[in-house]
Short mmCIF file of C-alpha atoms in Angstrom, two decimals:
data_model
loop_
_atom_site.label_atom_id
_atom_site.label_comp_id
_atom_site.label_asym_id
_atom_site.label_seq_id
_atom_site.Cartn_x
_atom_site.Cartn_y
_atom_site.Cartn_z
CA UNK A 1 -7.45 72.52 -103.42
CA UNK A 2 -11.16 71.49 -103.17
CA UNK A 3 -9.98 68.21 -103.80
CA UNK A 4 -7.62 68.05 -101.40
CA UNK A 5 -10.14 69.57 -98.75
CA UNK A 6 -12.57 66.69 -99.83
CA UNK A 7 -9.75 64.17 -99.54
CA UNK A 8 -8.91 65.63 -95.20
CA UNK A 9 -12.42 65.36 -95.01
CA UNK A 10 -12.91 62.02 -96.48
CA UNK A 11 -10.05 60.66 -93.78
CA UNK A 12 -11.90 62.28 -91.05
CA UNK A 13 -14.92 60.73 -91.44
CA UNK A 14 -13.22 56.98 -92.44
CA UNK A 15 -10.94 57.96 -88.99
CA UNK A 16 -14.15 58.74 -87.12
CA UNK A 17 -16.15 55.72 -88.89
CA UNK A 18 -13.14 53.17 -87.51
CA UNK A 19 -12.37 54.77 -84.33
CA UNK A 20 -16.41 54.22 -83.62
CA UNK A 21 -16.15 50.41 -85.06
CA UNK A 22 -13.03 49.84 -82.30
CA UNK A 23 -14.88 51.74 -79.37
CA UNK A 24 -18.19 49.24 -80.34
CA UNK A 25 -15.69 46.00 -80.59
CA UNK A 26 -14.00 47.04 -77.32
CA UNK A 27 -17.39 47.67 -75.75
CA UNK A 28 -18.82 43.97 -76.87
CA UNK A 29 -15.90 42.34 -75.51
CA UNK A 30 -16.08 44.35 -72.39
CA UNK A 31 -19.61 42.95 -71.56
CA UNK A 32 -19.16 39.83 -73.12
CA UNK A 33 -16.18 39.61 -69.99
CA UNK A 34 -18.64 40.63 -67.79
CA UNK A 35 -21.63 38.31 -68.50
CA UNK A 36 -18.83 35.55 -68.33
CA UNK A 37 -17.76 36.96 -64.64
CA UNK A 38 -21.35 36.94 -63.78
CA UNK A 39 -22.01 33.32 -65.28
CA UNK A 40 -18.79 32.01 -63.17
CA UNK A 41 -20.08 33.85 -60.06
CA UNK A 42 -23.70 32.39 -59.86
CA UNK A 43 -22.13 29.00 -60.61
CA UNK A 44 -19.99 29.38 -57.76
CA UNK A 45 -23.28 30.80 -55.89
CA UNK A 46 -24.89 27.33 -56.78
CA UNK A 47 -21.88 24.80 -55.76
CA UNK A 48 -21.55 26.37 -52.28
CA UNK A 49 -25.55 26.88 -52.07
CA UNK A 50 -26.16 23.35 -53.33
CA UNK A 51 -22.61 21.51 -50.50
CA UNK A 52 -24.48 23.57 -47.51
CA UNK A 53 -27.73 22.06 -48.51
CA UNK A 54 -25.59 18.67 -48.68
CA UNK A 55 -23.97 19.43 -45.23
CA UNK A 56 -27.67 20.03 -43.37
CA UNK A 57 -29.18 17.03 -45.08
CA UNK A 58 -26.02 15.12 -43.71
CA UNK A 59 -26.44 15.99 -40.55
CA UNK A 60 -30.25 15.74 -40.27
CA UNK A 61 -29.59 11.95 -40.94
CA UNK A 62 -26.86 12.18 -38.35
CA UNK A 63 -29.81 13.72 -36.34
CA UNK A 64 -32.79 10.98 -37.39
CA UNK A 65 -29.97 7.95 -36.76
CA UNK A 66 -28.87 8.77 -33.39
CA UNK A 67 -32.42 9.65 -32.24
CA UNK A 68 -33.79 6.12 -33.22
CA UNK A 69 -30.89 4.53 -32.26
CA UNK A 70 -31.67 6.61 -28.43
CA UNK A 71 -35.72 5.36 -28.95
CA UNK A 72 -34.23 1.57 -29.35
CA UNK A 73 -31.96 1.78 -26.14
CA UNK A 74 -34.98 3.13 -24.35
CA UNK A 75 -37.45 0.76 -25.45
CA UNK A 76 -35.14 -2.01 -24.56
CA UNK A 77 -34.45 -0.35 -20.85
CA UNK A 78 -38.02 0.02 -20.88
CA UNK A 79 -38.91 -3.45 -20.77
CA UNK A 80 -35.57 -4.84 -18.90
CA UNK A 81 -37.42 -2.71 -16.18
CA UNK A 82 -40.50 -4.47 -16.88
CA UNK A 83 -39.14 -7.97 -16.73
CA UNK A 84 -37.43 -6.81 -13.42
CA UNK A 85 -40.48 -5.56 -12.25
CA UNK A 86 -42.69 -8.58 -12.65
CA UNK A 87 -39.89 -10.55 -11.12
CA UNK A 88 -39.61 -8.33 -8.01
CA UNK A 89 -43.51 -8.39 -7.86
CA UNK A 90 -43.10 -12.23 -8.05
CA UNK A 91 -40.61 -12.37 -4.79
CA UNK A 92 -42.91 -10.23 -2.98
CA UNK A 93 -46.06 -12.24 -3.66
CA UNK A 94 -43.60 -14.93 -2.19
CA UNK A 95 -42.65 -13.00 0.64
CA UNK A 96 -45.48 -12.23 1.49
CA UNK A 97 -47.15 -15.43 1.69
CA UNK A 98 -43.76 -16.71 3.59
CA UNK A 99 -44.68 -13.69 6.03
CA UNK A 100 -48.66 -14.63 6.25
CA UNK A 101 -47.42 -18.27 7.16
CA UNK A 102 -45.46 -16.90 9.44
CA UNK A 103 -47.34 -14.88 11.49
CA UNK A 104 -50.23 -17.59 11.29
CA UNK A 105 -47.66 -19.30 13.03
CA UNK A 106 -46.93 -17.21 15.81
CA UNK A 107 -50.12 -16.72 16.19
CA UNK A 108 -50.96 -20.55 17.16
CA UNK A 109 -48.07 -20.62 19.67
CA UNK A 110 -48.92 -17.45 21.35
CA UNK A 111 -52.72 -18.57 22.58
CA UNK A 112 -51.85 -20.28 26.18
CA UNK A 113 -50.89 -16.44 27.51
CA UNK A 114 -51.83 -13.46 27.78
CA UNK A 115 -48.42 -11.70 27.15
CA UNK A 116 -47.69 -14.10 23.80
CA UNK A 117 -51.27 -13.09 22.67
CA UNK A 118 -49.59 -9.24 22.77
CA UNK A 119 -46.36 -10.44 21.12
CA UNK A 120 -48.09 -12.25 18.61
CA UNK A 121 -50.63 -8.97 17.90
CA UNK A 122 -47.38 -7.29 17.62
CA UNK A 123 -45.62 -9.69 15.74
CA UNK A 124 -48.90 -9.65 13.04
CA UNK A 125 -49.05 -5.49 12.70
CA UNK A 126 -45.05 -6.02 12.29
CA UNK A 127 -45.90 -8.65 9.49
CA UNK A 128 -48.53 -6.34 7.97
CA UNK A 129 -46.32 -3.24 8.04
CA UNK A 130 -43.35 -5.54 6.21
CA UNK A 131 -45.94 -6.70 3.70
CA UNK A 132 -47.21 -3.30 2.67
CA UNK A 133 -43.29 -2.08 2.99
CA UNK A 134 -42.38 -4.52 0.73
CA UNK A 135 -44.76 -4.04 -2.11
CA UNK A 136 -43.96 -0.14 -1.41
CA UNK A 137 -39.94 -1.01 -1.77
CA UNK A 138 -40.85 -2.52 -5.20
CA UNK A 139 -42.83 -0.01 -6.97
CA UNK A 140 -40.21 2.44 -5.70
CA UNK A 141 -37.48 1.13 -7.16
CA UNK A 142 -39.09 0.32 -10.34
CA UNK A 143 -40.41 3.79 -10.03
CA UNK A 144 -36.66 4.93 -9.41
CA UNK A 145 -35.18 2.59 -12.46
CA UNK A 146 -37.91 4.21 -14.94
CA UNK A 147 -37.04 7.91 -14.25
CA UNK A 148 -33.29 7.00 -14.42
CA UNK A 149 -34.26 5.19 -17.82
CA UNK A 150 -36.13 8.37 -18.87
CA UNK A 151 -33.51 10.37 -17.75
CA UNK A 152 -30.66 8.27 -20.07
CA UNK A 153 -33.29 8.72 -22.84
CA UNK A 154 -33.57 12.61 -22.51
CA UNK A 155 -29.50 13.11 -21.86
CA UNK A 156 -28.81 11.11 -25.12
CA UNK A 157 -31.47 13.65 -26.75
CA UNK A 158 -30.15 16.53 -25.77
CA UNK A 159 -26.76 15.50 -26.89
CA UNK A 160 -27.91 14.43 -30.15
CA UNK A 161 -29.88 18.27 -30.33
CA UNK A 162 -26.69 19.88 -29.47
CA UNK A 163 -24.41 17.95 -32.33
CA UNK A 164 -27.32 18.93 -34.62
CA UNK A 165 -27.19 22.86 -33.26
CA UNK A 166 -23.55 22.68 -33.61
CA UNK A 167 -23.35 21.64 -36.87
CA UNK A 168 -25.88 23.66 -38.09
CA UNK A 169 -23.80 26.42 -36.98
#
C-alpha cells in the first residue's frame, strides 16, 4: 500500500510537472505570435508612414515646378511690357515733336491778325495739353499692362497654393 500511495503520488507530481511544461510551451508560442503581430504592424506603420512622406515630397515638387514655371511667364511678361513700353515712349517722343512742329507752324501763319494770334494761342495750349496727354496715355497703359501682368502672376500662385492645399489634404 505505501507503495502504491508513493506510485499516485509520483503520477501527480510527473502530471503536474508536464501539465506546467505545456502551459510554459503554450505561453512562449503565445507571445512569440504576438511579437510577430507587433513586428508586422510597425512594418505596416513604416510603409504607409514612409508613401505619405513620398506623396508630400511629390507634390512639393509639383509645388516648386509650377511656381518657377509662374516666375518664368512673369519675367517674360515683364519685359514684353518693357519692350512695349520703350516703344510707346518712342512714338510719343515722335509725336510730340510732330505736334511741336506743328504748332510752330500755326504759329507763323497766325501773326498778320489778331483773331489767328488767339487761334494759334489756342491751338499751342491744345498742343501742350495733347503732349502731356500723351505721355500720360502711355505710362497708363503700361501702368495698366503691369498690374494685369502681376495679377496673371498672383492667380497662377494661388492656383498652384490651392493644388498644394488640396493635396496635402
Amino acid at each position: 500500500m505505501k507503495t502504491a500511495a508513493i506510485a499516485l503520488a509520483a503520477g501527480i507530481a510527473l502530471g503536474g510537472s508536464g501539465a506546467w511544461w505545456v502551459q510554459s510551451l503554450r505561453a512562449g508560442a503565445a507571445i512569440a505570435l504576438r511579437n510577430d503581430q507587433q513586428s508586422k504592424q510597425a512594418l505596416t506603420q513604416a510603409q504607409q508612414a514612409q508613401q505619405a512622406t513620398e506623396n508630400k515630397a511629390a507634390g512639393r515638387l509639383q509645388h516648386a515646378a509650377a511656381q518657377q514655371d509662374n516666375t518664368h511667364a512673369y519675367t517674360q511678361e515683364i519685359q514684353r511690357l518693357e519692350a512695349g513700353r520703350a516703344a510707346d515712349a518712342a512714338r510719343i517722343a515722335s509725336l510730340q515733336h510732330h505736334l511741336r512742329t506743328t504748332a510752330t507752324q500755326h504759329a507763323q501763319a497766325a501773326s498778320d491778325a489778331a483773331a489767328c494770334r488767339d487761334l494759334a494761342d489756342q491751338h499751342q495750349r491744345l498742343a501742350a495739353l495733347a503732349v502731356q496727354g500723351a505721355g500720360v496715355v502711355g505710362e497708363l497703359g503700361d501702368l495698366v499692362a503691369r498690374r494685369d501682368a502681376q495679377v496673371a502672376l498672383l492667380r497662377g500662385q494661388i492656383a498652384t497654393d490651392r493644388k498644394l492645399l488640396e493635396q496635402s489634404q
